Structure formats: C-alpha cells, structure tokens
Amino acid sequence: MKIQKIDHLGIAVSSIDSGKKFWQDIMGLELEGTETVEEQKVTTAFMPVGESEVELLESTSPDGPIAKYIEKRGAGLQHVAFRVENIDEALAELKEKGVQLIDQTARKGAGGARIAFLHPKATGGILVELCERTN
Ligand code: ZN
C-alpha cells in the first residue's frame, strides 16, 4: 500500500460552533464547509491546514458513534486519516496481513471520499482511517 499523506485529523466536538471558537477564532484556520453524513450520524466541518485538514465531527444524534465516543472518552482527537492511492488494494493487503478492520470494504465519507477504518486493537490504540480521493 502507498500512503500519500496525512489526509486529516478527526476531532470529536460537542458542537461545531464550540470547536470553531478554538480552531477558527484562536488558531486562525478557515472553515471550508460543513457536510452531514447521514449514515454516520455526523456533521463534519473541514478546515484546511497546508496539505492536510482538521475535520471537526459533531454527532447529529445521541446514539451516533461520535456521541458515544464523547460519552466514553470525552471530546478530542478521535481518528487519524491517511490518504492512500487505492483503498481497495490497501484493504486487501491489510486483510492478507491479518489486520483487524472495522470496515471490510470502503464506504462513502464526507467530501466524496472512499473511507475505511482499522480497528484500534490492531494499531496500538489509534483509530486509523484510510481515505481515497479522486479529486
Ligand atoms: Zn475522517
């Protein structure tokens, strides 16, 4: 597999408005836009940082994965996303190597990306996302 760069840092926030107070007003990042991914019960806000982005994640529902994450571990860094050239090949390679995956196949993420998560048990405790973008 060929990892091209860190695509984004996924940060769980209680609300995008509260996250913006730090990342936009204090750190000076620009909000590029927000998008709701219904299947994941999440609204995302992307803030470019050089070649990468900060992705704020706000749950749209109390039973969404981000709400559950915040309930268990508090707000903060939730996942690290690596851009790969070909996510299908990357997943096939990881399966071959016996790596525990949350997503067996790629699914739709924000911004038209194809994404898949690796299980934190397989990565030393970090929720790792692979992400393929055509644009
Ligand atoms: Zn992400």
mmCIF file of C-alpha atoms and ligand atoms in Angstrom, residues 8 55 79 129, ligand 1:
data_model
loop_
_atom_site.group_PDB
_atom_site.id
_atom_site.type_symbol
_atom_site.label_atom_id
_atom_site.label_comp_id
_atom_site.label_asym_id
_atom_site.label_seq_id
_atom_site.Cartn_x
_atom_site.Cartn_y
_atom_site.Cartn_z
ATOM 1 C CA HIS A 8 -6.915 14.832 8.057
ATOM 2 C CA GLU A 55 -12.045 17.621 10.500
ATOM 3 C CA HIS A 79 -9.048 9.433 14.467
ATOM 4 C CA GLU A 129 -8.922 5.833 8.744
HETATM 5 ZN ZN ZN B 1 -12.172 11.213 8.937
#
